[in-house]
Amino acid sequence: MAAHPHDHHHGPLLYINQMLDCYDISPINGFACGGTSITTFADPSFKPWLQTASNLPNLISSKKLRSTIDSWPHLSPEQLVSLEEYRLAYLLLGHLVHAYIWANLAEESPCPRIPAPLARPFLEIVNELEVPLGICFASTALWNYTLDSEGKEGCVVGFTGTSDEVHFNLTSRRVEVAGAEALTAALKAARVAARTDKETVAEVQKLLKQVAQSLGQCKVELLKMKDGLDPAIFYHRLRPYLVSSQALPDGVVFVTDTDADDRYQLGGSTGGQSSLFQALDILLGVQHSDASGRAQFVQSMRRGMPSGHARFLEDIRVLPSIRTFVQNQVKAENGAEELVATFNAALDVLKTYRDSHVQVVTLFVVTPAGKTAAADGNNANNPGSTANFDESGSTEPRGTGGSELFSLLKGMREDMKEARLG
């Protein structure tokens, strides 16, 4: 049962950590959960899953992936013994589903028919965990994390076997961890904003400064993306596996050995599915309009989030508004100039983060897309051409060079200005 953040007197809002725990959110690591992912199962019968996933890049390059999965034994998730094992299975099988569909795309057509040994357990796991079908930001970045005995970070599973992919996933996760303090500080500020005593202004101001400081660190971490990720490797080798199934008009068939195989649309993995920045928009009073399409974009991204995170975003809408609290101090002529400046400063840092995000998308998506647009156009009927595929992942809109996505991201940035006060 989800927490009820509107219960101010004796509910979980008085205990931010307990409240977050109800939604599978960590006060230390934010939406990136609390600890490292496990890398093995207690039951040795799941060895085929582990072996195939750990050898995924080689199986793709040798064109043996599909035949390997086709020959798997039928394994039941009922033998998984913990939430951590279910989550590990979700990481592994989700990556294998996308690899099965998109492997060797430059030479072969997609294969949108998932065989029963992979399809059946994956559908059961998705239903049990209440997570998106396919891969998502949580399964490539938030949960795809290991820490070895020497303190070296890594990923549980990957498509390409490159250090670039590991860097991409870990950097995305580090942004989330850096933003955990902004999330908890904003939640505390919303709780405090329900009060009317004279200490409240100073406390909200202090918490808003913490929000700004944490967001500044998010930007620092995001810009490190450039240090270990080659745009060509990301765009041409990794990105094709991260996309949704929108380019497949009949969807993806999951063979379940029943009379009628079910067809599904799969989401993909994209940073737009980050719950952190949607939460901060809500808590700071940033509005995205229906007319611009940005409100619909935000909602569509929630379909690619774990259910607890999506519920959290719905539930925090009932919290007291920090922005309204600041406005009320101005109306009451409480000498709120410094409070307004601090509130605006937090929004400004969030905007500069989004500025950096636009720069990163330009470097890794828009520019490489522009360089290959002519070639893709000339090969539009080739099933291996990237012109046929949603280049931005998940339910994000298509467009040459990510143009529609790009305009949405720039618009999200402009919405920050509208939220400022004074």
Short mmCIF file of C-alpha atoms in Angstrom, two decimals:
data_model
loop_
_atom_site.label_atom_id
_atom_site.label_comp_id
_atom_site.label_asym_id
_atom_site.label_seq_id
_atom_site.Cartn_x
_atom_site.Cartn_y
_atom_site.Cartn_z
CA MET A 1 0.00 0.00 0.00
CA ALA A 2 1.43 3.39 -0.98
CA ALA A 3 2.08 6.07 1.56
CA HIS A 4 -0.31 8.99 1.86
CA PRO A 5 1.75 12.18 1.86
CA HIS A 6 -1.20 14.41 2.70
CA ASP A 7 -1.35 13.04 6.27
CA HIS A 8 0.61 15.81 7.96
CA HIS A 9 0.12 14.99 11.62
CA HIS A 10 0.91 11.34 12.12
CA GLY A 11 1.63 9.99 8.64
CA PRO A 12 4.88 9.20 6.87
CA LEU A 13 5.56 12.81 5.94
CA LEU A 14 6.91 13.30 9.46
CA TYR A 15 9.42 10.60 8.65
CA ILE A 16 10.76 11.29 5.15
CA ASN A 17 12.89 8.15 5.08
CA GLN A 18 9.97 5.87 5.91
CA MET A 19 7.79 7.65 3.38
CA LEU A 20 10.35 7.16 0.62
CA ASP A 21 10.73 3.50 1.52
CA CYS A 22 7.04 2.97 0.74
CA TYR A 23 7.80 3.83 -2.88
CA ASP A 24 11.13 1.97 -3.16
CA ILE A 25 13.11 5.21 -2.99
CA SER A 26 16.28 5.67 -0.93
CA PRO A 27 17.08 8.85 1.04
CA ILE A 28 20.75 8.27 0.17
CA ASN A 29 20.57 7.13 -3.47
CA GLY A 30 17.16 8.48 -4.45
CA PHE A 31 15.41 6.50 -7.16
CA ALA A 32 18.56 4.42 -7.65
CA CYS A 33 17.53 2.28 -4.67
CA GLY A 34 19.63 1.51 -1.65
CA GLY A 35 22.29 -1.05 -2.43
CA THR A 36 24.11 -2.82 -5.22
CA SER A 37 22.43 -5.38 -7.43
CA ILE A 38 23.09 -9.05 -6.77
CA THR A 39 24.68 -10.89 -9.68
CA THR A 40 23.64 -14.52 -9.18
CA PHE A 41 20.71 -16.70 -8.17
CA ALA A 42 20.53 -19.13 -5.25
CA ASP A 43 19.03 -21.83 -7.50
CA PRO A 44 21.64 -23.12 -10.02
CA SER A 45 18.90 -24.01 -12.52
CA PHE A 46 18.88 -20.34 -13.59
CA LYS A 47 22.41 -20.73 -14.98
CA PRO A 48 21.25 -20.44 -18.64
CA TRP A 49 19.91 -16.94 -17.95
CA LEU A 50 23.15 -15.83 -16.31
CA GLN A 51 25.44 -17.43 -18.89
CA THR A 52 23.57 -16.01 -21.87
CA ALA A 53 23.39 -12.50 -20.40
CA SER A 54 27.04 -12.46 -19.33
CA ASN A 55 28.08 -13.51 -22.84
CA LEU A 56 25.57 -11.25 -24.61
CA PRO A 57 27.99 -9.12 -26.72
CA ASN A 58 29.80 -12.23 -28.01
CA LEU A 59 26.56 -14.04 -28.79
CA ILE A 60 25.36 -11.00 -30.75
CA SER A 61 28.58 -10.68 -32.76
CA SER A 62 28.70 -14.43 -33.51
CA LYS A 63 24.99 -14.41 -34.43
CA LYS A 64 24.30 -17.21 -31.96
CA LEU A 65 22.08 -15.29 -29.54
CA ARG A 66 18.71 -16.32 -30.93
CA SER A 67 19.58 -20.01 -31.30
CA THR A 68 20.98 -20.02 -27.76
CA ILE A 69 17.77 -18.60 -26.28
CA ASP A 70 15.62 -20.85 -28.48
CA SER A 71 17.27 -23.88 -26.87
CA TRP A 72 16.82 -22.75 -23.25
CA PRO A 73 14.96 -25.00 -20.83
CA HIS A 74 11.63 -23.70 -19.54
CA LEU A 75 12.32 -22.12 -16.13
CA SER A 76 9.74 -20.74 -13.72
CA PRO A 77 10.26 -17.50 -11.77
CA GLU A 78 8.54 -19.21 -8.85
CA GLN A 79 11.98 -20.54 -7.90
CA LEU A 80 13.29 -17.00 -7.35
CA VAL A 81 13.66 -16.41 -3.62
CA SER A 82 13.73 -12.63 -3.12
CA LEU A 83 12.87 -9.22 -4.55
CA GLU A 84 16.55 -8.83 -5.43
CA GLU A 85 16.47 -12.04 -7.47
CA TYR A 86 13.32 -10.94 -9.28
CA ARG A 87 14.98 -7.63 -10.07
CA LEU A 88 18.13 -9.37 -11.33
CA ALA A 89 15.98 -11.59 -13.55
CA TYR A 90 14.20 -8.49 -14.88
CA LEU A 91 17.54 -6.86 -15.76
CA LEU A 92 18.87 -9.94 -17.52
CA LEU A 93 15.74 -11.02 -19.39
CA GLY A 94 14.77 -7.47 -20.40
CA HIS A 95 18.15 -6.95 -22.02
CA LEU A 96 17.87 -10.34 -23.72
CA VAL A 97 14.40 -9.51 -25.09
CA HIS A 98 15.69 -6.31 -26.71
CA ALA A 99 18.82 -8.07 -27.97
CA TYR A 100 16.70 -10.87 -29.46
CA ILE A 101 14.65 -8.30 -31.39
CA TRP A 102 17.37 -5.93 -32.55
CA ALA A 103 20.56 -8.03 -32.82
CA ASN A 104 22.68 -7.46 -35.95
CA LEU A 105 20.27 -4.82 -37.21
CA ALA A 106 22.72 -3.54 -39.82
CA GLU A 107 22.58 -6.91 -41.58
CA GLU A 108 19.30 -8.50 -40.56
CA SER A 109 15.65 -7.60 -40.07
CA PRO A 110 14.36 -7.29 -36.51
CA CYS A 111 12.95 -10.46 -34.98
CA PRO A 112 9.81 -9.38 -33.09
CA ARG A 113 8.87 -12.88 -31.92
CA ILE A 114 10.14 -13.82 -28.46
CA PRO A 115 10.31 -17.60 -27.88
CA ALA A 116 8.52 -19.18 -24.94
CA PRO A 117 11.62 -19.97 -22.80
CA LEU A 118 12.27 -16.21 -22.62
CA ALA A 119 8.76 -14.83 -23.11
CA ARG A 120 6.92 -16.74 -20.39
CA PRO A 121 9.21 -16.06 -17.41
CA PHE A 122 9.73 -12.44 -18.46
CA LEU A 123 6.00 -11.71 -18.60
CA GLU A 124 5.56 -13.27 -15.16
CA ILE A 125 8.42 -11.23 -13.70
CA VAL A 126 7.11 -7.98 -15.21
CA ASN A 127 3.69 -8.60 -13.68
CA GLU A 128 5.14 -9.50 -10.30
CA LEU A 129 7.40 -6.43 -10.08
CA GLU A 130 4.93 -4.00 -11.73
CA VAL A 131 7.62 -2.72 -14.08
CA PRO A 132 7.60 -1.75 -17.78
CA LEU A 133 7.73 -4.48 -20.40
CA GLY A 134 11.13 -4.53 -22.08
CA ILE A 135 13.94 -2.38 -20.77
CA CYS A 136 13.62 1.03 -19.15
CA PHE A 137 15.80 3.64 -17.45
CA ALA A 138 15.53 1.69 -14.19
CA SER A 139 16.85 -1.53 -15.74
CA THR A 140 19.71 0.01 -17.73
CA ALA A 141 20.85 2.62 -15.21
CA LEU A 142 19.18 2.72 -11.79
CA TRP A 143 19.34 -1.00 -10.95
CA ASN A 144 22.08 -2.15 -13.35
CA TYR A 145 24.83 -1.59 -10.81
CA THR A 146 27.51 -3.63 -9.09
CA LEU A 147 30.28 -2.79 -6.64
CA ASP A 148 33.09 -5.33 -6.35
CA SER A 149 35.22 -6.13 -3.31
CA GLU A 150 37.78 -3.52 -4.38
CA GLY A 151 35.15 -0.80 -4.64
CA LYS A 152 35.02 -0.72 -8.44
CA GLU A 153 31.62 0.09 -9.93
CA GLY A 154 30.22 -1.84 -12.85
CA CYS A 155 27.05 -3.03 -14.57
CA VAL A 156 25.28 -6.36 -14.28
CA VAL A 157 24.54 -6.68 -17.99
CA GLY A 158 25.16 -4.83 -21.23
CA PHE A 159 24.64 -5.08 -24.98
CA THR A 160 27.96 -3.98 -26.44
CA GLY A 161 30.69 -5.09 -24.06
CA THR A 162 32.19 -1.60 -24.29
CA SER A 163 33.45 0.64 -21.51
CA ASP A 164 31.37 3.36 -23.20
CA GLU A 165 28.13 1.57 -22.33
CA VAL A 166 29.24 1.07 -18.72
CA HIS A 167 30.17 4.76 -18.50
CA PHE A 168 26.80 5.79 -19.95
CA ASN A 169 24.85 3.69 -17.45
CA LEU A 170 26.94 4.58 -14.40
CA THR A 171 26.96 8.30 -15.22
CA SER A 172 23.17 8.26 -15.57
CA ARG A 173 22.94 6.58 -12.17
CA ARG A 174 25.39 9.02 -10.54
CA VAL A 175 23.18 11.92 -11.62
CA GLU A 176 20.28 10.28 -9.79
CA VAL A 177 22.35 9.67 -6.65
CA ALA A 178 23.61 13.26 -6.70
CA GLY A 179 20.00 14.46 -6.83
CA ALA A 180 18.82 12.44 -3.82
CA GLU A 181 19.54 15.33 -1.45
CA ALA A 182 17.54 17.71 -3.66
CA LEU A 183 14.60 15.32 -3.48
CA THR A 184 14.65 14.93 0.31
CA ALA A 185 15.24 18.65 0.89
CA ALA A 186 12.33 19.59 -1.39
CA LEU A 187 10.07 17.09 0.39
CA LYS A 188 11.03 18.56 3.76
CA ALA A 189 10.42 22.08 2.44
CA ALA A 190 6.95 21.07 1.26
CA ARG A 191 6.18 19.64 4.69
CA VAL A 192 7.47 22.78 6.42
CA ALA A 193 5.44 24.97 4.05
CA ALA A 194 2.26 23.80 5.78
CA ARG A 195 3.31 25.63 8.94
CA THR A 196 2.85 29.31 9.76
CA ASP A 197 5.35 29.95 12.57
CA LYS A 198 8.06 32.55 12.14
CA GLU A 199 10.90 30.01 11.87
CA THR A 200 9.37 28.53 8.73
CA VAL A 201 10.75 31.09 6.26
CA ALA A 202 14.32 30.51 7.40
CA GLU A 203 13.88 26.74 7.29
CA VAL A 204 12.38 26.73 3.79
CA GLN A 205 15.17 29.03 2.63
CA LYS A 206 17.82 26.69 4.04
CA LEU A 207 16.21 23.67 2.37
CA LEU A 208 15.96 25.45 -0.99
CA LYS A 209 19.69 26.15 -0.82
CA GLN A 210 20.24 22.40 -0.32
CA VAL A 211 18.08 21.73 -3.38
CA ALA A 212 20.20 24.10 -5.46
CA GLN A 213 23.48 22.65 -4.22
CA SER A 214 22.40 19.09 -4.96
CA LEU A 215 21.15 20.03 -8.44
CA GLY A 216 24.48 21.70 -9.14
CA GLN A 217 26.17 18.37 -8.43
CA CYS A 218 23.73 16.64 -10.80
CA LYS A 219 24.99 18.91 -13.57
CA VAL A 220 28.62 18.17 -12.69
CA GLU A 221 27.93 14.44 -12.95
CA LEU A 222 25.93 14.75 -16.18
CA LEU A 223 28.70 16.64 -17.96
CA LYS A 224 31.10 13.79 -17.16
CA MET A 225 29.13 11.82 -19.77
CA LYS A 226 31.46 13.33 -22.38
CA ASP A 227 34.57 11.90 -20.68
CA GLY A 228 34.06 8.22 -21.45
CA LEU A 229 31.36 7.92 -24.11
CA ASP A 230 32.10 8.13 -27.83
CA PRO A 231 29.08 9.65 -29.63
CA ALA A 232 29.50 7.24 -32.55
CA ILE A 233 29.54 4.21 -30.26
CA PHE A 234 26.47 5.45 -28.40
CA TYR A 235 24.47 6.37 -31.48
CA HIS A 236 25.31 3.46 -33.77
CA ARG A 237 26.08 0.57 -31.40
CA LEU A 238 24.18 1.11 -28.14
CA ARG A 239 21.18 3.26 -29.02
CA PRO A 240 19.58 0.71 -31.41
CA TYR A 241 19.04 -1.64 -28.45
CA LEU A 242 17.53 1.04 -26.23
CA VAL A 243 14.62 1.95 -28.50
CA SER A 244 10.97 1.03 -28.20
CA SER A 245 9.09 -1.26 -30.57
CA GLN A 246 7.19 1.62 -32.20
CA ALA A 247 8.86 0.92 -35.53
CA LEU A 248 7.34 -2.57 -35.55
CA PRO A 249 3.76 -2.01 -36.74
CA ASP A 250 2.48 -5.34 -35.42
CA GLY A 251 4.27 -5.08 -32.09
CA VAL A 252 6.22 -7.91 -30.50
CA VAL A 253 4.83 -11.44 -30.16
CA PHE A 254 5.52 -13.20 -26.86
CA VAL A 255 5.11 -16.92 -27.46
CA THR A 256 3.45 -18.40 -24.39
CA ASP A 257 2.45 -21.85 -25.70
CA THR A 258 -1.20 -20.94 -25.40
CA ASP A 259 -3.70 -21.01 -28.24
CA ALA A 260 -3.18 -17.31 -28.97
CA ASP A 261 0.20 -15.66 -28.65
CA ASP A 262 0.00 -12.16 -27.24
CA ARG A 263 1.30 -9.06 -29.00
CA TYR A 264 2.80 -6.19 -27.04
CA GLN A 265 4.41 -2.82 -27.55
CA LEU A 266 7.70 -2.54 -25.71
CA GLY A 267 9.05 0.63 -24.21
CA GLY A 268 12.70 1.54 -24.34
CA SER A 269 15.21 3.16 -22.02
CA THR A 270 15.57 6.94 -21.95
CA GLY A 271 16.64 9.56 -19.45
CA GLY A 272 13.17 11.07 -19.87
CA GLN A 273 12.00 8.29 -17.55
CA SER A 274 13.96 9.80 -14.66
CA SER A 275 11.49 10.25 -11.80
CA LEU A 276 13.87 12.66 -10.03
CA PHE A 277 13.36 15.64 -12.30
CA GLN A 278 9.62 15.10 -12.61
CA ALA A 279 9.44 15.06 -8.80
CA LEU A 280 11.40 18.30 -8.52
CA ASP A 281 9.17 19.96 -11.12
CA ILE A 282 6.12 19.03 -9.04
CA LEU A 283 7.65 20.10 -5.73
CA LEU A 284 8.92 23.42 -7.10
CA GLY A 285 5.71 24.22 -8.97
CA VAL A 286 7.02 23.97 -12.53
CA GLN A 287 4.09 23.54 -14.94
CA HIS A 288 4.29 21.85 -18.35
CA SER A 289 1.39 22.81 -20.60
CA ASP A 290 -0.99 20.57 -22.53
CA ALA A 291 -0.93 22.93 -25.50
CA SER A 292 2.81 22.47 -25.97
CA GLY A 293 2.60 18.68 -25.75
CA ARG A 294 5.01 18.74 -22.83
CA ALA A 295 2.43 17.63 -20.25
CA GLN A 296 1.61 14.61 -22.41
CA PHE A 297 5.32 13.88 -22.83
CA VAL A 298 5.79 13.89 -19.05
CA GLN A 299 2.86 11.51 -18.59
CA SER A 300 4.10 9.18 -21.32
CA MET A 301 7.46 8.90 -19.59
CA ARG A 302 5.75 7.59 -16.45
CA ARG A 303 4.70 4.48 -18.33
CA GLY A 304 8.41 3.65 -18.46
CA MET A 305 8.92 3.92 -14.69
CA PRO A 306 8.61 1.28 -11.96
CA SER A 307 5.09 1.50 -10.57
CA GLY A 308 6.22 2.70 -7.13
CA HIS A 309 8.08 5.64 -8.63
CA ALA A 310 5.13 6.59 -10.86
CA ARG A 311 2.76 6.39 -7.86
CA PHE A 312 5.10 8.63 -5.88
CA LEU A 313 4.84 11.32 -8.56
CA GLU A 314 1.06 11.17 -8.41
CA ASP A 315 0.91 11.21 -4.61
CA ILE A 316 3.24 14.16 -4.00
CA ARG A 317 0.93 16.44 -5.97
CA VAL A 318 -1.18 16.82 -2.80
CA LEU A 319 1.70 18.19 -0.74
CA PRO A 320 1.70 21.88 0.26
CA SER A 321 3.12 24.03 -2.53
CA ILE A 322 6.55 25.53 -1.88
CA ARG A 323 5.95 28.10 -4.61
CA THR A 324 2.60 29.14 -3.09
CA PHE A 325 4.25 29.41 0.32
CA VAL A 326 6.84 31.81 -1.12
CA GLN A 327 4.13 33.82 -2.89
CA ASN A 328 2.16 34.08 0.36
CA GLN A 329 5.17 35.49 2.19
CA VAL A 330 5.44 38.18 -0.48
CA LYS A 331 1.72 39.02 -0.16
CA ALA A 332 2.05 39.22 3.62
CA GLU A 333 4.94 41.66 3.19
CA ASN A 334 7.13 39.54 5.42
CA GLY A 335 10.34 40.88 3.94
CA ALA A 336 10.53 37.86 1.68
CA GLU A 337 12.99 39.22 -0.89
CA GLU A 338 15.72 36.81 0.17
CA LEU A 339 13.29 33.87 0.20
CA VAL A 340 12.14 34.72 -3.34
CA ALA A 341 15.75 35.01 -4.50
CA THR A 342 16.58 31.62 -2.98
CA PHE A 343 13.53 29.99 -4.59
CA ASN A 344 14.41 31.48 -7.97
CA ALA A 345 18.03 30.40 -7.56
CA ALA A 346 16.92 26.77 -7.10
CA LEU A 347 14.86 27.01 -10.29
CA ASP A 348 17.79 28.60 -12.11
CA VAL A 349 20.06 25.70 -11.18
CA LEU A 350 17.42 23.25 -12.40
CA LYS A 351 17.29 25.21 -15.66
CA THR A 352 21.08 25.09 -16.04
CA TYR A 353 20.90 21.32 -15.53
CA ARG A 354 18.38 21.14 -18.37
CA ASP A 355 20.65 23.36 -20.48
CA SER A 356 23.38 20.78 -19.98
CA HIS A 357 20.97 17.97 -20.81
CA VAL A 358 20.17 19.64 -24.13
CA GLN A 359 23.92 19.87 -24.82
CA VAL A 360 24.37 16.17 -24.08
CA VAL A 361 21.43 15.16 -26.30
CA THR A 362 22.86 17.35 -29.06
CA LEU A 363 26.26 15.68 -28.80
CA PHE A 364 25.08 12.08 -28.60
CA VAL A 365 21.83 12.05 -30.61
CA VAL A 366 21.19 15.13 -32.73
CA THR A 367 24.66 15.55 -34.24
CA PRO A 368 25.24 11.86 -35.11
CA ALA A 369 21.70 11.68 -36.52
CA GLY A 370 22.42 14.64 -38.76
CA LYS A 371 25.59 13.01 -40.04
CA THR A 372 23.76 9.81 -40.99
CA ALA A 373 20.44 11.28 -42.16
CA ALA A 374 21.37 11.28 -45.84
CA ALA A 375 22.57 7.68 -45.74
CA ASP A 376 19.45 6.61 -43.87
CA GLY A 377 17.27 8.42 -46.37
CA ASN A 378 18.94 6.60 -49.23
CA ASN A 379 18.34 3.29 -47.50
CA ALA A 380 14.83 3.87 -46.20
CA ASN A 381 13.65 0.50 -47.49
CA ASN A 382 16.54 -1.37 -45.90
CA PRO A 383 15.34 -3.11 -42.71
CA GLY A 384 18.70 -2.36 -41.13
CA SER A 385 18.43 1.36 -41.73
CA THR A 386 18.13 3.47 -38.61
CA ALA A 387 15.71 5.71 -40.49
CA ASN A 388 13.01 3.18 -39.67
CA PHE A 389 13.47 3.24 -35.93
CA ASP A 390 12.49 5.51 -33.08
CA GLU A 391 15.81 7.11 -32.37
CA SER A 392 15.03 8.51 -28.97
CA GLY A 393 13.86 5.41 -27.12
CA SER A 394 10.68 4.48 -25.30
CA THR A 395 7.62 6.56 -26.14
CA GLU A 396 9.64 9.63 -27.06
CA PRO A 397 8.67 11.09 -30.43
CA ARG A 398 10.51 10.33 -33.62
CA GLY A 399 12.04 12.94 -35.85
CA THR A 400 15.10 13.54 -37.98
CA GLY A 401 17.98 14.04 -35.61
CA GLY A 402 15.62 13.79 -32.66
CA SER A 403 14.10 17.13 -33.67
CA GLU A 404 10.74 16.63 -31.94
CA LEU A 405 12.42 15.33 -28.81
CA PHE A 406 14.86 18.23 -28.98
CA SER A 407 12.09 20.81 -29.14
CA LEU A 408 10.37 19.19 -26.16
CA LEU A 409 13.56 19.29 -24.12
CA LYS A 410 14.12 22.95 -24.96
CA GLY A 411 10.51 23.67 -24.04
CA MET A 412 10.90 21.95 -20.66
CA ARG A 413 13.80 24.31 -20.07
CA GLU A 414 11.70 27.35 -20.94
CA ASP A 415 9.02 26.25 -18.44
CA MET A 416 11.55 26.96 -15.70
CA LYS A 417 11.37 30.69 -16.49
CA GLU A 418 7.59 30.70 -16.09
CA ALA A 419 7.87 29.23 -12.60
CA ARG A 420 10.15 32.01 -11.32
CA LEU A 421 8.68 34.62 -8.99
CA GLY A 422 9.09 38.38 -8.99
#
